[in-house]
Short mmCIF file of C-alpha atoms and ligand atoms in Angstrom, two decimals:
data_model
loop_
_atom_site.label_atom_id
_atom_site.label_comp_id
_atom_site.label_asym_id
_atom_site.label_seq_id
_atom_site.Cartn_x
_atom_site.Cartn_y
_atom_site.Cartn_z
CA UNK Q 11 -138.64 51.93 -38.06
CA UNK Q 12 -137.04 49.81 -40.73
CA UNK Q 13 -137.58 50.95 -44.20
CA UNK Q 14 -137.75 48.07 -46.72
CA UNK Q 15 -139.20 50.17 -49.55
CA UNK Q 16 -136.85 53.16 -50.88
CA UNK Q 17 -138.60 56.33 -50.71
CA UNK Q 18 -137.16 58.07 -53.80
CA UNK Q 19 -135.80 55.52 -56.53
CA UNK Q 20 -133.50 57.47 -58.95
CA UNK Q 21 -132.75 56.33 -62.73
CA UNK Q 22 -129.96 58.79 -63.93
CA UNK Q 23 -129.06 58.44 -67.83
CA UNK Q 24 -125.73 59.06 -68.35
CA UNK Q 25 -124.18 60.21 -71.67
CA UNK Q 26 -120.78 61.79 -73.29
CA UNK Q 27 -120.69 64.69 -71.61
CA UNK Q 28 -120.57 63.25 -67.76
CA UNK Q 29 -116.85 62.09 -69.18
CA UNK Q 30 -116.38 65.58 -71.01
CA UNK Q 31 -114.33 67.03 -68.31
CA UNK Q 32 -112.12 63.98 -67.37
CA UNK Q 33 -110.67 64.66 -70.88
CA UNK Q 34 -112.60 61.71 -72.87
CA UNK Q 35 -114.13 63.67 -76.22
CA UNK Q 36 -118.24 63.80 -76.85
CA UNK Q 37 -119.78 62.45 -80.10
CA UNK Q 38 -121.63 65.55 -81.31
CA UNK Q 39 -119.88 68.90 -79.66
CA UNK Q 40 -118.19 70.81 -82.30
CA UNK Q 41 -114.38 69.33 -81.27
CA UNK Q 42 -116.29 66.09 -81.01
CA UNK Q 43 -115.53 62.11 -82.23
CA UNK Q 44 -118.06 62.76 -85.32
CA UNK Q 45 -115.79 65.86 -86.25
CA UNK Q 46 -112.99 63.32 -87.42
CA UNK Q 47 -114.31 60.47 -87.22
CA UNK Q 48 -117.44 59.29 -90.35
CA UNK Q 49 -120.20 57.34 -88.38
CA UNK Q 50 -120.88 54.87 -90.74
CA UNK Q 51 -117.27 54.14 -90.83
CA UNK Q 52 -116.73 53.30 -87.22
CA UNK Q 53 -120.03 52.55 -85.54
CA UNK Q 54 -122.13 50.39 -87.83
CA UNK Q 55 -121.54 46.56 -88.14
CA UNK Q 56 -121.54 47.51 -91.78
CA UNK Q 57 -118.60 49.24 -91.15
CA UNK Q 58 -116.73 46.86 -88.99
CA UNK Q 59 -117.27 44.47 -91.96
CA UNK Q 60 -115.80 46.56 -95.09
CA UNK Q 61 -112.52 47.35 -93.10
CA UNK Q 62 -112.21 45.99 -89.28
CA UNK Q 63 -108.61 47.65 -88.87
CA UNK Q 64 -109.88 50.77 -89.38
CA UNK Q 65 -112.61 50.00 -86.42
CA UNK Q 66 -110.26 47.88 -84.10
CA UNK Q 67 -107.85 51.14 -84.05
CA UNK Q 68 -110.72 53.32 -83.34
CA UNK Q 69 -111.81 51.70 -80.50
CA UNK Q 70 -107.93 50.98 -79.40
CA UNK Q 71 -106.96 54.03 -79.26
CA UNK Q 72 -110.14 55.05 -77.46
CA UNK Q 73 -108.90 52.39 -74.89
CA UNK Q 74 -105.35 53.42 -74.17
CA UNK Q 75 -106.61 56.89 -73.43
CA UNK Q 76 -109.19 55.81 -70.93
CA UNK Q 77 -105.99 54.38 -68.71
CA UNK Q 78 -104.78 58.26 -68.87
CA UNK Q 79 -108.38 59.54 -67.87
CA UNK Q 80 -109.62 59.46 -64.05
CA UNK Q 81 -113.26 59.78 -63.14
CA UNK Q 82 -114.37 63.94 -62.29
CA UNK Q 83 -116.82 64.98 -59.35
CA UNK Q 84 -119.69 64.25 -61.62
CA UNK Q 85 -118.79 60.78 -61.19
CA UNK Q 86 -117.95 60.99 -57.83
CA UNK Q 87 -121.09 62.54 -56.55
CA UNK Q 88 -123.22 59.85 -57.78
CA UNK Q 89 -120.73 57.51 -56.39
CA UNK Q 90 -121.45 58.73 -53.18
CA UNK Q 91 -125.53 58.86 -54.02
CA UNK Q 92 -125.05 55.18 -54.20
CA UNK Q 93 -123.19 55.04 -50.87
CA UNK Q 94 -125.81 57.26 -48.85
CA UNK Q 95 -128.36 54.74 -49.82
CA UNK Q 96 -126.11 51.65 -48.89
CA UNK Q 97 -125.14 53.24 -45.45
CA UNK Q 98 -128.65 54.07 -44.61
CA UNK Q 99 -128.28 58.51 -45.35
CA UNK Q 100 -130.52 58.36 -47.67
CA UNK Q 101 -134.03 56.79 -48.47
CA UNK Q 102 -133.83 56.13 -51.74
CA UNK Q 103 -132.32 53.42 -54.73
CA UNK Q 104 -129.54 54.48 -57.39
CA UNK Q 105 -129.31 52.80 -60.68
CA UNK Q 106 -126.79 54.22 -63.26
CA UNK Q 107 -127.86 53.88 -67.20
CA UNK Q 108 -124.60 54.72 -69.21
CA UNK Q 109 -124.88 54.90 -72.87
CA UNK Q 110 -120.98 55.64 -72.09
CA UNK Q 111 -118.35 52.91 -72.99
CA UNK Q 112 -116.16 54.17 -70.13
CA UNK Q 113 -115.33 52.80 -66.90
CA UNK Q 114 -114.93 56.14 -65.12
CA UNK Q 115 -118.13 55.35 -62.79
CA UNK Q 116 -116.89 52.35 -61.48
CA UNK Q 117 -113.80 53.65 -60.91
CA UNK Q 118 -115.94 56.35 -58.93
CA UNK Q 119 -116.92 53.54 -56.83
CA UNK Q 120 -120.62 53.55 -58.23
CA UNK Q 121 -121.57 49.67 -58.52
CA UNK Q 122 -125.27 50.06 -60.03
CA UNK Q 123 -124.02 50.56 -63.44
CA UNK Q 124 -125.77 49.23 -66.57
CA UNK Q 125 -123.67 50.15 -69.86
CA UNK Q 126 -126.38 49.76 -72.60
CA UNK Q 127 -123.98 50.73 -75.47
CA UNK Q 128 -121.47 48.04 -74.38
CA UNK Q 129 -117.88 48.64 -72.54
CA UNK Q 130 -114.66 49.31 -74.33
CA UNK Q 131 -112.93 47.59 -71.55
CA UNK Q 132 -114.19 44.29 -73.24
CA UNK Q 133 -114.05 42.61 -76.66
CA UNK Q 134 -116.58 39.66 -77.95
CA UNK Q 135 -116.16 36.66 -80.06
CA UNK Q 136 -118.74 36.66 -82.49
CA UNK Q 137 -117.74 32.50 -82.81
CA UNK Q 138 -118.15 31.28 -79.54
CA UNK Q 139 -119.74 34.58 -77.34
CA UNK Q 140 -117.06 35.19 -75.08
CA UNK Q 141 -116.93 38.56 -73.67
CA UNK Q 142 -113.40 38.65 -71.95
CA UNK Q 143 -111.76 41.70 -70.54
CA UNK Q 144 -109.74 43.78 -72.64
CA UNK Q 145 -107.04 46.29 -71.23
CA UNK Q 146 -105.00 46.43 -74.19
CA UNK Q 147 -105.05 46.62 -78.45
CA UNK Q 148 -107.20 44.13 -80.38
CA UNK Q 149 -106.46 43.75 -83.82
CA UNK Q 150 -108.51 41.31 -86.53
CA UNK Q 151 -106.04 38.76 -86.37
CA UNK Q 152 -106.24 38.11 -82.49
CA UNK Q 153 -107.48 34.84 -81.44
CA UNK Q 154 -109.98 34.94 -78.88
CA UNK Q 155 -108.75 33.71 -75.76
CA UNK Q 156 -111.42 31.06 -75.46
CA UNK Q 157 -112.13 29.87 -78.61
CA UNK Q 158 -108.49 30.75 -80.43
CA UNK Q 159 -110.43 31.79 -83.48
CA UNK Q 160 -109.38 35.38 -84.63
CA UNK Q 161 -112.95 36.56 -84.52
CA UNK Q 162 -112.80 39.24 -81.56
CA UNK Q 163 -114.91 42.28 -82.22
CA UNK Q 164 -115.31 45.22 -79.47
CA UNK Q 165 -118.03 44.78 -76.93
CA UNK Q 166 -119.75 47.71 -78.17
CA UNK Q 167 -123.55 48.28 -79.80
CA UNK Q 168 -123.32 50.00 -83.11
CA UNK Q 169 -126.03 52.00 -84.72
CA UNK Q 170 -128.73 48.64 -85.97
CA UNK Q 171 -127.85 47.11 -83.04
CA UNK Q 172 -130.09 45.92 -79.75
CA UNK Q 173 -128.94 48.04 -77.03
CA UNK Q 174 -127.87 45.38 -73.71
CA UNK Q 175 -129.99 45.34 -70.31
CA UNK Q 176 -132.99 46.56 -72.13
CA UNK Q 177 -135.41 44.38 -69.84
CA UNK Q 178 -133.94 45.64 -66.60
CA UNK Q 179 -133.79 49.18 -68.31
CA UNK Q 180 -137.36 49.13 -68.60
CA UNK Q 181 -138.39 47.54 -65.38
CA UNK Q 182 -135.98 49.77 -63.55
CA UNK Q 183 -137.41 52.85 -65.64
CA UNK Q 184 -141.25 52.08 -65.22
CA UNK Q 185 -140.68 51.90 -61.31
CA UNK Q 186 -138.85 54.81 -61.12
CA UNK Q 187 -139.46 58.31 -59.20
CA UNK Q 188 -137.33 60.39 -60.46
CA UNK Q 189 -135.29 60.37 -63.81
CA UNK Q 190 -132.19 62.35 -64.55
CA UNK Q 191 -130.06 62.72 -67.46
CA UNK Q 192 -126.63 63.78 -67.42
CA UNK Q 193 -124.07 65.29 -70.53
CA UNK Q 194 -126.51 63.54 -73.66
CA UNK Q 195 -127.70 65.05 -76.48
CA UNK Q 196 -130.69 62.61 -76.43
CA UNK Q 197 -130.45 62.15 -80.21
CA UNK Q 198 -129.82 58.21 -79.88
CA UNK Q 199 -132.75 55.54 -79.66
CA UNK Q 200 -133.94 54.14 -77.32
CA UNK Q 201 -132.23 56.03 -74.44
CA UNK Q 202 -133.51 59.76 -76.00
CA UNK Q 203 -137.10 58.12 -75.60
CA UNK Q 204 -136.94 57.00 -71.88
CA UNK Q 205 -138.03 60.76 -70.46
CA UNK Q 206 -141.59 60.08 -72.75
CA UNK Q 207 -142.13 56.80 -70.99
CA UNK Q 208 -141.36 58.09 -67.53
CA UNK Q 209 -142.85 61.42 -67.48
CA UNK Q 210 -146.26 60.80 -66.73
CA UNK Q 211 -144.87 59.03 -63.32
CA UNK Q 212 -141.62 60.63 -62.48
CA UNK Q 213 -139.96 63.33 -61.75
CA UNK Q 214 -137.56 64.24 -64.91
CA UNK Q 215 -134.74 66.27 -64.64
CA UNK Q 216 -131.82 67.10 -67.83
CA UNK Q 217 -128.48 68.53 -66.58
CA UNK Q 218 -126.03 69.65 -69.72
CA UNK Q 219 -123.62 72.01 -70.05
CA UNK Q 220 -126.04 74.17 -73.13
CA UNK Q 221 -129.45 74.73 -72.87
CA UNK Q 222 -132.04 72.80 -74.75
CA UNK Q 223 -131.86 73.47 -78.78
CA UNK Q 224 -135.71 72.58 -78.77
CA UNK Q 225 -138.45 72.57 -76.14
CA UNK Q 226 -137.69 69.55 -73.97
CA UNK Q 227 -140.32 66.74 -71.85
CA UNK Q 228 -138.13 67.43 -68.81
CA UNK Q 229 -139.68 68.88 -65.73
CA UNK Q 230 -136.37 70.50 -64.97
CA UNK Q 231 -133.06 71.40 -66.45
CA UNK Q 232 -129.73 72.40 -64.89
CA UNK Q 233 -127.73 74.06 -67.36
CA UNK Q 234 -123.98 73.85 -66.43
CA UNK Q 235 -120.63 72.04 -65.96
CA UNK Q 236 -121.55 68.18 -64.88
CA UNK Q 237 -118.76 68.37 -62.59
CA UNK Q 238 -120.63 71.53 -60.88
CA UNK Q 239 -124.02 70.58 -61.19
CA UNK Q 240 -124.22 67.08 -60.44
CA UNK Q 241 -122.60 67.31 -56.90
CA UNK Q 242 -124.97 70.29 -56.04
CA UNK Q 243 -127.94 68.01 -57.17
CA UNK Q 244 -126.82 65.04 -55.35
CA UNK Q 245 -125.94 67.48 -52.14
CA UNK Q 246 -129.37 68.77 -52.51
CA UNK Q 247 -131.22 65.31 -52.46
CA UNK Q 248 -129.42 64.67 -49.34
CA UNK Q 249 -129.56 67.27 -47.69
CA UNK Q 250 -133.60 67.06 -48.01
C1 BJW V 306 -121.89 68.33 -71.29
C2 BJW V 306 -120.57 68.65 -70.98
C3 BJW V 306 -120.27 68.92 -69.62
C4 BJW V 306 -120.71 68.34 -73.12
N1 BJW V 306 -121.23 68.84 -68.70
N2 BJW V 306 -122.82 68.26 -70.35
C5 BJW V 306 -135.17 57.13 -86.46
C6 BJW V 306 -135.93 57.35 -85.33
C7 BJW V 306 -135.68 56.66 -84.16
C8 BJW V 306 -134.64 55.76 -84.08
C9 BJW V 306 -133.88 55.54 -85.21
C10 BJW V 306 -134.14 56.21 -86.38
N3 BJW V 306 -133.25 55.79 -87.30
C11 BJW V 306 -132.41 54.89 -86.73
C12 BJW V 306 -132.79 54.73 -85.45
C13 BJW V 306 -132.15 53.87 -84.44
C14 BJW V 306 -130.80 54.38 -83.98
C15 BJW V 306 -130.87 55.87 -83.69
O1 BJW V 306 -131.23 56.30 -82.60
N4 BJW V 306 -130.48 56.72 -84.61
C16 BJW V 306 -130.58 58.17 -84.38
C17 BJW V 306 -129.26 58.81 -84.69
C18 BJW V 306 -131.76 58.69 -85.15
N5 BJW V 306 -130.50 53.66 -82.78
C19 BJW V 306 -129.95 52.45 -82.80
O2 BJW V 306 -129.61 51.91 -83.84
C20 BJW V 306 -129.79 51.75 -81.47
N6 BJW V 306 -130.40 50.47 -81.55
C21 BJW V 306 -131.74 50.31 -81.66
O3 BJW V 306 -132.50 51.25 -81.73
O4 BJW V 306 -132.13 49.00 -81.68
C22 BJW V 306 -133.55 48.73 -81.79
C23 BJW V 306 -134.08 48.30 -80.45
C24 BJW V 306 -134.08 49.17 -79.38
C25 BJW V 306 -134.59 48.77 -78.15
C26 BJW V 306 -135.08 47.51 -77.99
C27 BJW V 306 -135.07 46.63 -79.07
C28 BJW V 306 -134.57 47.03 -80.30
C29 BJW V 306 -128.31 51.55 -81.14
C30 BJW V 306 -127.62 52.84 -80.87
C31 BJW V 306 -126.12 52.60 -80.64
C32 BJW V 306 -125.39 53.90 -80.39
N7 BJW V 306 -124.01 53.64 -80.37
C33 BJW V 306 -123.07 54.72 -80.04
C34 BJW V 306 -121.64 54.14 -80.15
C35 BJW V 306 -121.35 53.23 -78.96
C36 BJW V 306 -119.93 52.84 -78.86
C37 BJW V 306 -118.98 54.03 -78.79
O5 BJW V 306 -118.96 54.77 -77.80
O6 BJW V 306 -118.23 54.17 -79.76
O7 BJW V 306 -123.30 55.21 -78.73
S1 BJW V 306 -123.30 56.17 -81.06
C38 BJW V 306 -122.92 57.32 -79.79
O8 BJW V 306 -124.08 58.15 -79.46
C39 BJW V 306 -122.64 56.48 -78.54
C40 BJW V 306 -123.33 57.28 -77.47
O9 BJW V 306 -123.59 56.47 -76.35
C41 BJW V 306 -124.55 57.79 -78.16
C42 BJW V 306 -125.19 59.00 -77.49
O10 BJW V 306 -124.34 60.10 -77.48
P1 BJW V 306 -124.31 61.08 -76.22
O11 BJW V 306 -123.75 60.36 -75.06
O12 BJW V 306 -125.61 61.73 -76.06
O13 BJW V 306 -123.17 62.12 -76.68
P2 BJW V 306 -123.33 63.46 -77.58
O14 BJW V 306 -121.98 63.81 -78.06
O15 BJW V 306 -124.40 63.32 -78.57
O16 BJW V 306 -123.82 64.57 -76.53
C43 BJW V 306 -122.99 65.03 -75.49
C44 BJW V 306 -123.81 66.00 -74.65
O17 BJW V 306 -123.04 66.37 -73.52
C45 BJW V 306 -124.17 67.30 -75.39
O18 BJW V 306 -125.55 67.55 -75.19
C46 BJW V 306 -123.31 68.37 -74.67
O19 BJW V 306 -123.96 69.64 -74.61
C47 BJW V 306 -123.14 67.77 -73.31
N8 BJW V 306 -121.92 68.18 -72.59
N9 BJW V 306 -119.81 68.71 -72.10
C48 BJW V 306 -122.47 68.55 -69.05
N10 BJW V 306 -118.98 69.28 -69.21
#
C-alpha cells in the first residue's frame, strides 16, 4: 500500500544548545554570548544604529568561527530522520525550526530547515533587499553587491524584530503530531510559546542538557547531552 499521508509529522525546535557541543557558545549558559557580550548592544536594531562596527564585528567573528565548527551527532541524527522519511524507513514528515544562525544542519545534510532568527551565512541590504551570501567579514562601509550602496546589515532578527517563516511556522506547527525542542532555554518569543499552541494536539517533548528551572507544558523531557539524546530519540522513532 502506498502511503500518501505521513503517519507521524515531527516539528523539532532547535536552539543554542543543539550547536553547544560542536564548539559554537549558547546565549544564556553561564560561559555564554550574554556573559561578554550586552544585549542591547549587539542584538537590537537600536543597537546596530548607535555603533554598527561594534555589531558587524560581532557577527564577523561569529562567522569565521562557524568555518572552524562541524555539525555533532545531534545534527546528524536528525539528518538522517529526514532521510528515513525520504527513502521510505519511516512514516512520518521532518521539518527543522532553528532559532540558530548556524549552518551546522545543513551541513548535516538535513534540507527541511527554516532559520526563523535569520542566517549568519548571509547579510541584507536594507536599500534595495538583497540577501546575498556571506562567507566572509562585512564591515559598514561595504557596498552591497547588488545595489553598491554601503548599506549591508547581517541577515539576522534582533530583539523588536518579526521573526522569518512565521506563516509556514504556524501551518507546519498546527498540523503537527509531535513537537520537540532541542538545547533552548525557551525564554525568546514567539518560539518559547509554540509548545502552548501545540499541546492540546501533539505530542511535546524538551531535550536539554539541565532539567527544567520551572514546571514545563512538555509531555516529556530528556535531560542530557544533545549529542546523546537526540540520536537515541531519533533511533527510537525508528526503530518503532
Ligand atoms: C544544551 C546543551 C547541550 C546547553 N545539549 N542542551 C515579553 C513577553 C513576551 C515577549 C516579549 C516580551 N518582551 C519582549 C518580547 C519579545 C521578544 C522576547 O521574546 N523577549 C524575551 C527575552 C522576553 N521577542 C522578540 O522581539 C522577537 N520578535 C517578536 O516577538 O516579534 C513580534 C512578532 C512575533 C511573531 C509574529 C509577529 C510579530 C525576536 C526575537 C529575536 C531573537 N534574536 C536572537 C539573536 C539572533 C541572532 C544571533 O544569533 O545573534 O536569537 S536572541 C538569542 O536568543 C538568539 C536565539 O535564537 C534566542 C534563543 O536562545 P536559545 O537558542 O534558547 O539559547 P539559550 O542560550 O537561551 O539556551 C541554550 C539552552 O541549551 C539552555 O537551556 C541550555 O541548558 C541548553 N544546552 N548545552 C542540550 N550540550
Amino acid at each position: 500500500m502506498t502511503q500518501h499521508h505521513p503517519a507521524d509529522r515531527i516539528v523539532v525546535l532547535t536552539g543554542a544548545g543543539i550547536s553547544r557541543e560542536s564548539g559554537l557558545e549558547t546565549f544564556r549558559d553561564a560561559d555564554g554570548l550574554w556573559s561578554r557580550h550586552n544585549i542591547a548592544d549587539v542584538c537590537t536594531p537600536e543597537g546596530f544604529r548607535r555603533d554598527p562596527m561594534l555589531v558587524d564585528r560581532f557577527y564577523n567573528g561569529r562567522r569565521a568561527e562557524l568555518a572552524g565548527v562541524q555539525p555533532n551527532a545531534a545534527h546528524l541524527a536528525l539528518a538522517e530522520l529526514e532521510r528515513a522519511a525520504h527513502d521510505g524507513r519511516w512514516n512520518g514528515e521532518l521539518l527543522i525550526v532553528t532559532q540558530n544562525i548556524d549552518d551546522l544542519h545543513e551541513r548535516a545534510g538535513s534540507h527541511n530547515v527554516l532559520h526563523m532568527h535569520g542566517e549568519l551565512r548571509r547579510v541584507r541590504c536594507t536599500s534595495c533587499g538583497a540577501t546575498p551570501e556571506w562567507l566572509g567579514d562585512c564591515l559598514p562601509d561595504t557596498p552591497c553587491p547588488a545595489c553598491h550602496r554601503p548599506t549591508l546589515r547581517p541577515d539576522v532578527v534582533w530583539f523588536g524584530e518579526v521573526p522569518l517563516h512565521m506563516d509556514r511556522i504556524e501551518t507546519a506547527l498546527a498540523g503537527c503530531d509531535r513537537f520537540v525542542t532541542i538545547g533552548t532555554s525557551g525564554t525568546v518569543y514567539p518560539a518559547a510559546g509554540f509548545v502552548a499552541q501545540v499541546r492540546d494536539h501533539a505530542e511535546t517533548v524538551d531535550i536539554n542538557l539541565d532539567p527544567p528551572q520551572v514546571p514545563t507544558l512538555f509531555d516529556r523531557t530528556l535531560i542530557g547531552p544533545a549529542t546523546r539524546m537526540v540520536p537515541q530519540w531519533v533511533i527510537e522513532l525508528l526503530g518503532a
